Short mmCIF file of C-alpha atoms and ligand atoms in Angstrom, two decimals:
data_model
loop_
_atom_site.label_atom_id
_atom_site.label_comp_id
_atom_site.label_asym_id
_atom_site.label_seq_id
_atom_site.Cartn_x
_atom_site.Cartn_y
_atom_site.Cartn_z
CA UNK A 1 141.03 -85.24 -77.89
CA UNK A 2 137.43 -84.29 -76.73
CA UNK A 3 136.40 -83.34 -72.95
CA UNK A 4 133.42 -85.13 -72.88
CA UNK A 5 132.27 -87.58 -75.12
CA UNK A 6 127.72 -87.81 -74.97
CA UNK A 7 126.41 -90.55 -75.71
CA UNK A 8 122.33 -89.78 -76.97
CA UNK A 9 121.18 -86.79 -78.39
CA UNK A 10 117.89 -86.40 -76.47
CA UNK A 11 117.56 -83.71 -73.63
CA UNK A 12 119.91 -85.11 -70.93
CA UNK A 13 122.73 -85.68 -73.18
CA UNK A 14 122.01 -82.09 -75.09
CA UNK A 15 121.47 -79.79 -72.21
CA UNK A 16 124.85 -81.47 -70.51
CA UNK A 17 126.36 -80.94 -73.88
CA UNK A 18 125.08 -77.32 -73.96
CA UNK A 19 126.69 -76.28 -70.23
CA UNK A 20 130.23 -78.58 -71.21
CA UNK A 21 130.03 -75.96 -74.64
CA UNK A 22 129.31 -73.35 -72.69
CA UNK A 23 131.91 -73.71 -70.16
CA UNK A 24 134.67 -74.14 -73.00
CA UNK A 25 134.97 -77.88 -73.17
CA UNK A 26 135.12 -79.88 -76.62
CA UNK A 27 132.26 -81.96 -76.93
CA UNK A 28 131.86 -85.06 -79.58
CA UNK A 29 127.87 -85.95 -79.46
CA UNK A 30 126.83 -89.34 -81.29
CA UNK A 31 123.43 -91.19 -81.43
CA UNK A 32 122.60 -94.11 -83.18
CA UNK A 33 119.51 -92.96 -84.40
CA UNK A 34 119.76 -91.00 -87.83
CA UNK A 35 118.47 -87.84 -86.15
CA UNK A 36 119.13 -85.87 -82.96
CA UNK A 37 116.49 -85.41 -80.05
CA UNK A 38 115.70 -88.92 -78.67
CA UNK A 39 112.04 -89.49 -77.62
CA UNK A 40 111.22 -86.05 -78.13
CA UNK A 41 112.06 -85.81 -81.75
CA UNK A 42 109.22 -84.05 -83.99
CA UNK A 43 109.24 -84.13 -87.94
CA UNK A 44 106.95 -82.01 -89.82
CA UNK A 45 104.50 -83.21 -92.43
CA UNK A 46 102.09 -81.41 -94.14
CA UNK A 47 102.83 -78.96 -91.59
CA UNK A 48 102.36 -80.77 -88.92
CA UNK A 49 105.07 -81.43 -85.87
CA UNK A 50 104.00 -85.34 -85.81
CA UNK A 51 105.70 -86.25 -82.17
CA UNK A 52 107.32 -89.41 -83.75
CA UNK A 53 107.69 -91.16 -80.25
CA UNK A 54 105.00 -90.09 -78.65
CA UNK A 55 103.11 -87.33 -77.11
CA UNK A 56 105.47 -84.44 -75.35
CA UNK A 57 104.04 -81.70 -73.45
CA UNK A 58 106.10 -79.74 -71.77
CA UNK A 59 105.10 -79.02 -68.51
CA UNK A 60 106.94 -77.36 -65.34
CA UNK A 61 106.56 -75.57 -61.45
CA UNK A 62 110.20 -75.05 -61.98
CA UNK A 63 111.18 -71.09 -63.10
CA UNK A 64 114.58 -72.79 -63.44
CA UNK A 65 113.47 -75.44 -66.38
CA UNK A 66 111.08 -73.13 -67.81
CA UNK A 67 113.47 -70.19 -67.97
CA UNK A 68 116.09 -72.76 -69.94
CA UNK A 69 114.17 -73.99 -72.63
CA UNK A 70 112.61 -70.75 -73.40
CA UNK A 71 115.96 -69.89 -74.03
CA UNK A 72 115.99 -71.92 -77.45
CA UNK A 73 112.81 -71.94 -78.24
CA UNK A 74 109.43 -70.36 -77.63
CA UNK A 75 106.68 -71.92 -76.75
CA UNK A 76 102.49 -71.85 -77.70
CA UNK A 77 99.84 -71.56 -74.79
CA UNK A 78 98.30 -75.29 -75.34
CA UNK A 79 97.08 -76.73 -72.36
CA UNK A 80 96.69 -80.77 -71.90
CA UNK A 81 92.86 -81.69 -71.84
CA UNK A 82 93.15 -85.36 -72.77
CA UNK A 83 89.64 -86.99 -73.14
CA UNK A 84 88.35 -90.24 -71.96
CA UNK A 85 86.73 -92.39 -74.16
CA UNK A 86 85.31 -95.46 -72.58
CA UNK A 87 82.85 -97.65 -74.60
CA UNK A 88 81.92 -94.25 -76.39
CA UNK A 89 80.74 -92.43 -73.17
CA UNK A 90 83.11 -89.23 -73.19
CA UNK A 91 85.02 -87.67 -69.80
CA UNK A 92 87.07 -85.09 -69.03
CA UNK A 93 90.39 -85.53 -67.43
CA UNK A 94 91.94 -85.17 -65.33
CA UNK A 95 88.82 -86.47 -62.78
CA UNK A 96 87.04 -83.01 -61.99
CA UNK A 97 83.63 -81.44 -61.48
CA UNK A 98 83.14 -82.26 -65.40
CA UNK A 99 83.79 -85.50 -65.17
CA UNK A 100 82.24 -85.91 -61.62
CA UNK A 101 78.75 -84.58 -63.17
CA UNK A 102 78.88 -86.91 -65.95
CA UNK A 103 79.49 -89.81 -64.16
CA UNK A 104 76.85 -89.51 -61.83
CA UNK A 105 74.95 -86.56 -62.67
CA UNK A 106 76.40 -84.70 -59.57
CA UNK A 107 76.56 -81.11 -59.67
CA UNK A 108 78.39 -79.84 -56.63
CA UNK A 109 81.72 -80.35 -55.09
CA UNK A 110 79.82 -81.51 -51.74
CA UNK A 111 77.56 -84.09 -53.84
CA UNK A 112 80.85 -85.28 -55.86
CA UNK A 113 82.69 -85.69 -52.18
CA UNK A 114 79.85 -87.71 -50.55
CA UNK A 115 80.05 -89.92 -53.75
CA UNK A 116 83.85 -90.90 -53.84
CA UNK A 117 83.72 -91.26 -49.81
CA UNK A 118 80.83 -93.59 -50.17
CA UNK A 119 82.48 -96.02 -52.46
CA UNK A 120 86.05 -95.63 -50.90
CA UNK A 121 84.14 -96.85 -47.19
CA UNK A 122 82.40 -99.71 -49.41
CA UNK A 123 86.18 -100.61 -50.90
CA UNK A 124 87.21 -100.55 -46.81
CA UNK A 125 90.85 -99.47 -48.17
CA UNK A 126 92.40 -97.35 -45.37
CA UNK A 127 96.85 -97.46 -46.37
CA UNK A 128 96.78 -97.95 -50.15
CA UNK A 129 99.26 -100.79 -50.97
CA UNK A 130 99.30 -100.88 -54.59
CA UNK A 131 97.67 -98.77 -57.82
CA UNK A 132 94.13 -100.52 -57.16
CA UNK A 133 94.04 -99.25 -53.90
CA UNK A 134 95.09 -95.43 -54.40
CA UNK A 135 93.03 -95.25 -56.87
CA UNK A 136 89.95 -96.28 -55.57
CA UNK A 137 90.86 -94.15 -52.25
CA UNK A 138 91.29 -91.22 -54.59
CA UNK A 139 88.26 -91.10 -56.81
CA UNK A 140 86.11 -94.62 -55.56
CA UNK A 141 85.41 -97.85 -57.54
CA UNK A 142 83.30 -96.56 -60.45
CA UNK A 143 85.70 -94.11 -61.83
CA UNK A 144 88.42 -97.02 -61.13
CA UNK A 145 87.01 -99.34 -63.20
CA UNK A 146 85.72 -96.73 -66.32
CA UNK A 147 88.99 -94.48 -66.36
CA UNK A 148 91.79 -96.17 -64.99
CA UNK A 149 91.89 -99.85 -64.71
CA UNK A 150 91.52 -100.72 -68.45
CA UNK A 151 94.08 -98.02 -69.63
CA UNK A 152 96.34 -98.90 -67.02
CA UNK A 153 96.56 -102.59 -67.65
CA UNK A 154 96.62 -102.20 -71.32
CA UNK A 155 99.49 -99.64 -70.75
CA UNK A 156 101.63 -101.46 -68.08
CA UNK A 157 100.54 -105.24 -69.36
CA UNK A 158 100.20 -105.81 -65.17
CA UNK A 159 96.95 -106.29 -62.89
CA UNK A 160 96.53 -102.57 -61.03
CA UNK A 161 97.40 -104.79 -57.68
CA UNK A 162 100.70 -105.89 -58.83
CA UNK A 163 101.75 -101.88 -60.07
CA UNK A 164 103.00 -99.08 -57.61
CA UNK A 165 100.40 -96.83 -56.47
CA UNK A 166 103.30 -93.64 -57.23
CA UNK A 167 102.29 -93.78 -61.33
CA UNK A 168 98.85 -92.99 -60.50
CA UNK A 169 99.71 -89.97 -58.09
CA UNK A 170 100.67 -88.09 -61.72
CA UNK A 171 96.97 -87.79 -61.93
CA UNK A 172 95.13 -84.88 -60.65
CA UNK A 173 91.72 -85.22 -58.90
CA UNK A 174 89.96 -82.14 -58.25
CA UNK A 175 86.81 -80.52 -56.86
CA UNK A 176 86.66 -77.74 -59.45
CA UNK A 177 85.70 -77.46 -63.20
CA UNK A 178 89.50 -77.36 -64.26
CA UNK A 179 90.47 -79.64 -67.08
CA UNK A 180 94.49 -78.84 -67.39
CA UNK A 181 95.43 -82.14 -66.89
CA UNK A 182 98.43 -80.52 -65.01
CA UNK A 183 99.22 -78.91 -62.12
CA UNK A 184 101.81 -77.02 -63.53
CA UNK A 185 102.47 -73.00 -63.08
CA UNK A 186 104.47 -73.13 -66.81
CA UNK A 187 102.93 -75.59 -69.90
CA UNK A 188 103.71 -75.53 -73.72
CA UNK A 189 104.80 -76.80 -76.60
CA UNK A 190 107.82 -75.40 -78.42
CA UNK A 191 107.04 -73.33 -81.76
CA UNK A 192 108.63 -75.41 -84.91
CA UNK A 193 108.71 -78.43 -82.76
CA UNK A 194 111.30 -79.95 -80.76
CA UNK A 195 113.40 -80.73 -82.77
CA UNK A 196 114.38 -77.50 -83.77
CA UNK A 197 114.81 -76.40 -80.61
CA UNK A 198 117.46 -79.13 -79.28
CA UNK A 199 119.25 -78.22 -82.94
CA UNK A 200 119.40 -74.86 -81.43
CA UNK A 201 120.49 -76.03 -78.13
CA UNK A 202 123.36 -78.32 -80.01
CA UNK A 203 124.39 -75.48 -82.23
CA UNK A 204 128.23 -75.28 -82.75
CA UNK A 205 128.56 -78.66 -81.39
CA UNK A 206 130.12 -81.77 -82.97
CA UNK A 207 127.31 -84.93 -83.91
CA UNK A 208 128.03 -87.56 -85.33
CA UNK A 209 124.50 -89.63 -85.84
CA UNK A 210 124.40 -93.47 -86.97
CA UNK A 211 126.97 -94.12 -84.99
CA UNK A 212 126.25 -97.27 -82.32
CA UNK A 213 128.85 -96.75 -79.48
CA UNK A 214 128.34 -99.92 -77.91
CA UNK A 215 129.62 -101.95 -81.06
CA UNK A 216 132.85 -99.52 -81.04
CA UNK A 217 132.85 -98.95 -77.74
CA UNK A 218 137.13 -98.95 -77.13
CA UNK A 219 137.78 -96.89 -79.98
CA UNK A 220 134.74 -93.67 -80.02
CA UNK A 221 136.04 -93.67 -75.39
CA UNK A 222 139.47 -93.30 -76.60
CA UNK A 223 138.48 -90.32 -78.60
CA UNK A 224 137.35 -88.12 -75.08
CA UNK A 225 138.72 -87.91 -71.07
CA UNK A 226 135.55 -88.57 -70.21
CA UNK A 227 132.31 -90.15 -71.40
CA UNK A 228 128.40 -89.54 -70.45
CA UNK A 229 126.49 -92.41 -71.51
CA UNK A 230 122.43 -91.61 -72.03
CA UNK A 231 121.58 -95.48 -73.35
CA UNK A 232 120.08 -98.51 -70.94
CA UNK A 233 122.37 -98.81 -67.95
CA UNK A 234 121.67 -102.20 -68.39
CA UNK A 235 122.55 -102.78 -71.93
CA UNK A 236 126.00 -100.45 -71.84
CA UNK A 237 126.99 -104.13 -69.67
CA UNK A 238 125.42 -106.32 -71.76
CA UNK A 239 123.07 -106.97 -69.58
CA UNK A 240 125.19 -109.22 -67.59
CA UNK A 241 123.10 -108.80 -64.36
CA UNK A 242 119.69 -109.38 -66.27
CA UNK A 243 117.37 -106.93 -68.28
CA UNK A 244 115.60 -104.33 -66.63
CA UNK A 245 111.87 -104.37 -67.57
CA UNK A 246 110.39 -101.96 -69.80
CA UNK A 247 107.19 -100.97 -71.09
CA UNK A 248 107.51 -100.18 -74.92
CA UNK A 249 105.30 -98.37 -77.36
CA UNK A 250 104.47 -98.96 -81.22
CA UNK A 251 102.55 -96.28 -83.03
CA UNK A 252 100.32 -96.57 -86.03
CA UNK A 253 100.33 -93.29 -87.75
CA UNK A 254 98.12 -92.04 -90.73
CA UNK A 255 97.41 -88.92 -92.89
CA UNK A 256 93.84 -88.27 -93.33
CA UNK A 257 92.31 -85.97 -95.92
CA UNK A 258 89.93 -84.67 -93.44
CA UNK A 259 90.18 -81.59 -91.13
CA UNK A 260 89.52 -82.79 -87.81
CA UNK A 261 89.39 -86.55 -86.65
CA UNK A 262 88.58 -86.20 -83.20
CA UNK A 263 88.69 -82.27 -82.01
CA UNK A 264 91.36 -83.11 -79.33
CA UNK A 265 95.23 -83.98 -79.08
CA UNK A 266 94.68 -86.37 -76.75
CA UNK A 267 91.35 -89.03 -76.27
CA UNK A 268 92.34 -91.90 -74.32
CA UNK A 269 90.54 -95.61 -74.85
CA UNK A 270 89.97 -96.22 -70.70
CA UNK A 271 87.93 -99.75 -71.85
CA UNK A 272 90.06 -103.17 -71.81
CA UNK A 273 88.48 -104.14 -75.30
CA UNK A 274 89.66 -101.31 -77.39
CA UNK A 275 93.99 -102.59 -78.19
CA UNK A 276 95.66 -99.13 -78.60
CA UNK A 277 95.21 -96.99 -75.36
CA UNK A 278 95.31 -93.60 -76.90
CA UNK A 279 94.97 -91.51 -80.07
CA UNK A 280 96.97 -88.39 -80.62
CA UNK A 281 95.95 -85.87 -83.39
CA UNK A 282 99.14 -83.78 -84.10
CA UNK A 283 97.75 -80.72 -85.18
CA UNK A 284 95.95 -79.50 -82.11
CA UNK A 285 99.21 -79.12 -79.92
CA UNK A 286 99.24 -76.36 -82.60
CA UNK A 287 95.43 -75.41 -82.56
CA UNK A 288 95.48 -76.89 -85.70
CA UNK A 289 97.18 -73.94 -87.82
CA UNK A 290 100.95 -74.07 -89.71
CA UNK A 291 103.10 -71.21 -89.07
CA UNK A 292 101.29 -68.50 -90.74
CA UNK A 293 98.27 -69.12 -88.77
CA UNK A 294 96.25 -70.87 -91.31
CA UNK A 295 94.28 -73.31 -90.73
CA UNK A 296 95.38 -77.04 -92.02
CA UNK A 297 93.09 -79.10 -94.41
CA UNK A 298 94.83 -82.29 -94.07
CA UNK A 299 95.43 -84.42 -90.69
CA UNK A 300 97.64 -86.97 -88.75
CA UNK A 301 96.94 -89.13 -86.49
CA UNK A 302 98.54 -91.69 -84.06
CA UNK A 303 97.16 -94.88 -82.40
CA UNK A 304 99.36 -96.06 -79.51
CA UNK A 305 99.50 -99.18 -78.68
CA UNK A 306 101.80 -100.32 -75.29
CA UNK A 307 103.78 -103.52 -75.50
CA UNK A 308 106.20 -105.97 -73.15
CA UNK A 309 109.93 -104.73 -74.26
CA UNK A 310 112.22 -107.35 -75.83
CA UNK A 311 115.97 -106.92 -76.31
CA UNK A 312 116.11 -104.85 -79.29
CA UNK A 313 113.35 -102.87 -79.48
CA UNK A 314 112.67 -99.68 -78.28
CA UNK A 315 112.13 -99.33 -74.57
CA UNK A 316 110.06 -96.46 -73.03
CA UNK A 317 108.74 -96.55 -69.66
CA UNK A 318 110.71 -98.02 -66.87
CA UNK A 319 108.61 -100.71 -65.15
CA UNK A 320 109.85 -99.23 -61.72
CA UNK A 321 108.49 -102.27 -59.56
CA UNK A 322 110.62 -103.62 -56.74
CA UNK A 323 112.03 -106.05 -58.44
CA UNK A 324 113.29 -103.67 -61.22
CA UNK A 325 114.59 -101.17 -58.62
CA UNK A 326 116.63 -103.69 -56.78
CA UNK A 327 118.06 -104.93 -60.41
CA UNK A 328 118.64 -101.37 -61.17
CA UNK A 329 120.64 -100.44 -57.90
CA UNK A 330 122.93 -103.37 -58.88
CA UNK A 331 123.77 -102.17 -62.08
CA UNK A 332 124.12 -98.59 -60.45
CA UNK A 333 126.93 -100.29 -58.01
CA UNK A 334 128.82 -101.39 -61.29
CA UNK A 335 128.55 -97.34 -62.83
CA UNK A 336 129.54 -96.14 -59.16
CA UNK A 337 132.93 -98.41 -59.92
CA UNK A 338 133.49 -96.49 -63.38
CA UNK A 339 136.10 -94.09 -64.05
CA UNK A 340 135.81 -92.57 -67.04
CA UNK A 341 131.70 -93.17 -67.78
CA UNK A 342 128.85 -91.34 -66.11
CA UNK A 343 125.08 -92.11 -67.09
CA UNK A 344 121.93 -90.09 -67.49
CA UNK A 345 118.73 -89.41 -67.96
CA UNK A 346 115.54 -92.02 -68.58
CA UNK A 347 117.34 -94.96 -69.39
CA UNK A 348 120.52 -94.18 -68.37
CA UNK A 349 119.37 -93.67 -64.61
CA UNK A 350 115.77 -96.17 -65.68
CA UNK A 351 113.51 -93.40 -64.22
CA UNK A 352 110.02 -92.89 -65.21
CA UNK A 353 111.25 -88.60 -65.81
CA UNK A 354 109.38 -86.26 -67.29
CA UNK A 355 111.30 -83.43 -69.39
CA UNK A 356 111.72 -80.70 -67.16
CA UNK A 357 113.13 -83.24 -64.41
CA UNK A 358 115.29 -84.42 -66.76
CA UNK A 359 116.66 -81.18 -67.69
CA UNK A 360 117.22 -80.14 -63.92
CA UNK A 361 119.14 -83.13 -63.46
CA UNK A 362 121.32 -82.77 -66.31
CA UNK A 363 121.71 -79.27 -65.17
CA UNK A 364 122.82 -80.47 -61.53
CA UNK A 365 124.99 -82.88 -63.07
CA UNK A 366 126.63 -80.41 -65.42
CA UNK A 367 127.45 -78.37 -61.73
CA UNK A 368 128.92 -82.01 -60.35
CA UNK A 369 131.42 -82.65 -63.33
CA UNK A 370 132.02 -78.66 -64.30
CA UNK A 371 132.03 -76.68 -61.73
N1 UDP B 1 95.91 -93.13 -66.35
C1 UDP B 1 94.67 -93.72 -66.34
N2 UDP B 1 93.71 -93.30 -67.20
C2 UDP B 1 93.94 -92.33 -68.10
C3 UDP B 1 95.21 -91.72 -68.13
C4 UDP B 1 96.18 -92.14 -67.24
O1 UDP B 1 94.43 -94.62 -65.56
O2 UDP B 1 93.04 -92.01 -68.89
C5 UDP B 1 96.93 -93.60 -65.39
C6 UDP B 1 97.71 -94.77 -65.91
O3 UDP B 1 98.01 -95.62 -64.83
C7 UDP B 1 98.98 -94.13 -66.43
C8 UDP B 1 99.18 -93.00 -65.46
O4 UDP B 1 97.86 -92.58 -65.12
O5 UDP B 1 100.06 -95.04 -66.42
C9 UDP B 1 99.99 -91.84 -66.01
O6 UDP B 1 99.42 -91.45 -67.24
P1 UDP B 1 100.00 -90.29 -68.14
O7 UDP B 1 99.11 -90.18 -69.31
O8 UDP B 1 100.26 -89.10 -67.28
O9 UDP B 1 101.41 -90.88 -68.56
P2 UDP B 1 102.31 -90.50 -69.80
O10 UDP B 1 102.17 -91.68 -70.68
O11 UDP B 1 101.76 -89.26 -70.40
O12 UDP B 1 103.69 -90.35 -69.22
#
């Protein structure tokens, strides 16, 4: 008999399974996937961490989430600079001095100022009601329509007036020449990749991976007292109440016998016409060097492309819209009634979370259940 059964190896269900080790309890882990680490599972290749589902950086203001990870891993100094790439004209990001000056030729903060406030009296917004409307109060029309309404409705599949204006407020605009696209006192990436550093987090404990809990549901619960369940709230009930919407992703990933493709990790396609909203070239979350600091010959790159979710594939973002969040808190009523099964993390909780969130809340979680 286990103590906990975890259902999902990525970093809710393995630093809850880490603090239920760690406290003494028996702990049976299973995924369905073949490998451990969820969404922020790396593989190497040609000595390259390739971020399989998509870009991670690990970013944090929290000492607390910082200070835990470090503890299995350690982490490189990169910094996220993503660049803009609309119709071939290149800007900086987040929205700063650089890409103030290159927009309209500005050169001081005051000029840059005068410039958004122009075009946000011209937009006559004064309480932003959707994304449209913060953005163009935040950084006026013309930066609106270059940088963020393309990628935005290519990545949510939505008009900007029908999103909530919160998914924008992740985006820093600033007055300065600063390109860390976050404001964040502790950013990395973990040396080796992450998957080697949840395997360290999950060392000693029990994983079982393959394994599909929902179609052998009665017999894998019977195995523990109790049962944390990291999947789509709404699929662990079939999703009797309806689906929750989702945003999914599909990459496109090549190996090029070139050096550099594009001399960033990140450029993002901002235009409507391009289809994929972003590229990602692996090797410069590790300035572009394997592990004995030499530099690589060979590169990989990923085109992401954002899709509607369907039952059965692979769901990514939440689409957190009012509708969805009413849907949700049903399906939250019918966990509240459960005994024996707590949920977790982005799907299990259908939060748009980034990872050090996610590990705080499994660590405040692990204090609910163990003390
Ligand atoms: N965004 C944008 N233009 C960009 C990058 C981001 O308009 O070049 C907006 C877009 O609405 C996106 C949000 O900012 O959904 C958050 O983007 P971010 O890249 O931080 O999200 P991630 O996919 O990394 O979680």
């Amino acid at each position: 008999m286990y103590d906990y059964l975890i259902i999902g190896t990525g970093l809710f269900g393995a630093v809850f399974a880490r603090e239920a080790a760690d406290r003494g309890k028996r702990v049976l882990m299973i995924d369905r996937r073949d490998h451990i680490a969820g969404n922020v599972y790396t593989r190497e290749q040609e000595g390259i961490q390739v971020h399989q589902y998509g870009a991670h950086i690990f970013h944090s203001n929290e000492k607390r989430a910082w200070d835990y990870v470090n503890r299995f891993s350690e982490f490189n100094r990169f910094t996220n600079s993503p660049i803009a790439n609309f119709h071939g004209e290149l800007y900086s990001l987040p929205f700063n001095m650089y890409t103030f000056n290159r927009m309209w030729g500005v050169v001081t903060p005051e000029e840059a100022r005068e410039r958004i406030e122009r075009e946000r009296r011209e937009a006559a917004i004064s309480e932003p009601k959707n994304l449209e409307e913060q953005a163009i109060s935040l950084v006026g029309t013309e930066i609106y329509e270059k940088l963020i309404k393309g990628y935005t409705e290519k990545q949510w599949g939505r008009s900007c007036r029908e999103l909530p204006s919160f998914i924008i407020k992740r985006l820093p605009v600033r007055y300065t020449f600063d390109n860390n696209y976050f404001n964040a006192l502790y950013q990395g990436i973990p040396i080796g990749g992450y998957t080697a550093m949840l395997e360290r987090m999950l060392s000693g404990i029990e994983l079982r991976l393959g394994v599909d809990y929902l179609k052998e549901r009665e017999e894998l619960s019977a195995l523990a007292k109790r049962v944390l369940f990291t999947g789509p709230i709404d699929e662990y009930y079939d999703f009797r109440l309806g689906a929750l919407e989702y945003r999914s992703l599909r990459f496109e990933t090549e190996l090029l016998d070139i050096p550099n493709f594009q001399g960033n990790a990140a450029v993002n396609y901002t235009d409507r016409e391009t289809p994929w909203t972003r590229i990602i070239e692996h090797k410069w979350f590790e300035f572009g060097r394997d592990r004995e600091g030499n530099p690589l010959p060979k590169t990989i790159i990923s085109r992401e492309y954002s899709s509607e979710w369907r039952i059965g594939e692979e769901p990514y973002y939440p689409v957190n819209d009012e509708k969805n969040q009413a849907r949700c808190r049903e399906y939250q009523k019918l966990a509240e009634g459960e005994e024996k099964v707590f949920f977790g993390g982005r799907l299990g909780e259908y939060r748009y979370y980034d990872m050090d969130a996610v590990i705080l809340s499994a660590l405040r979680a692990a204090e609910r259940e163990l003390g």
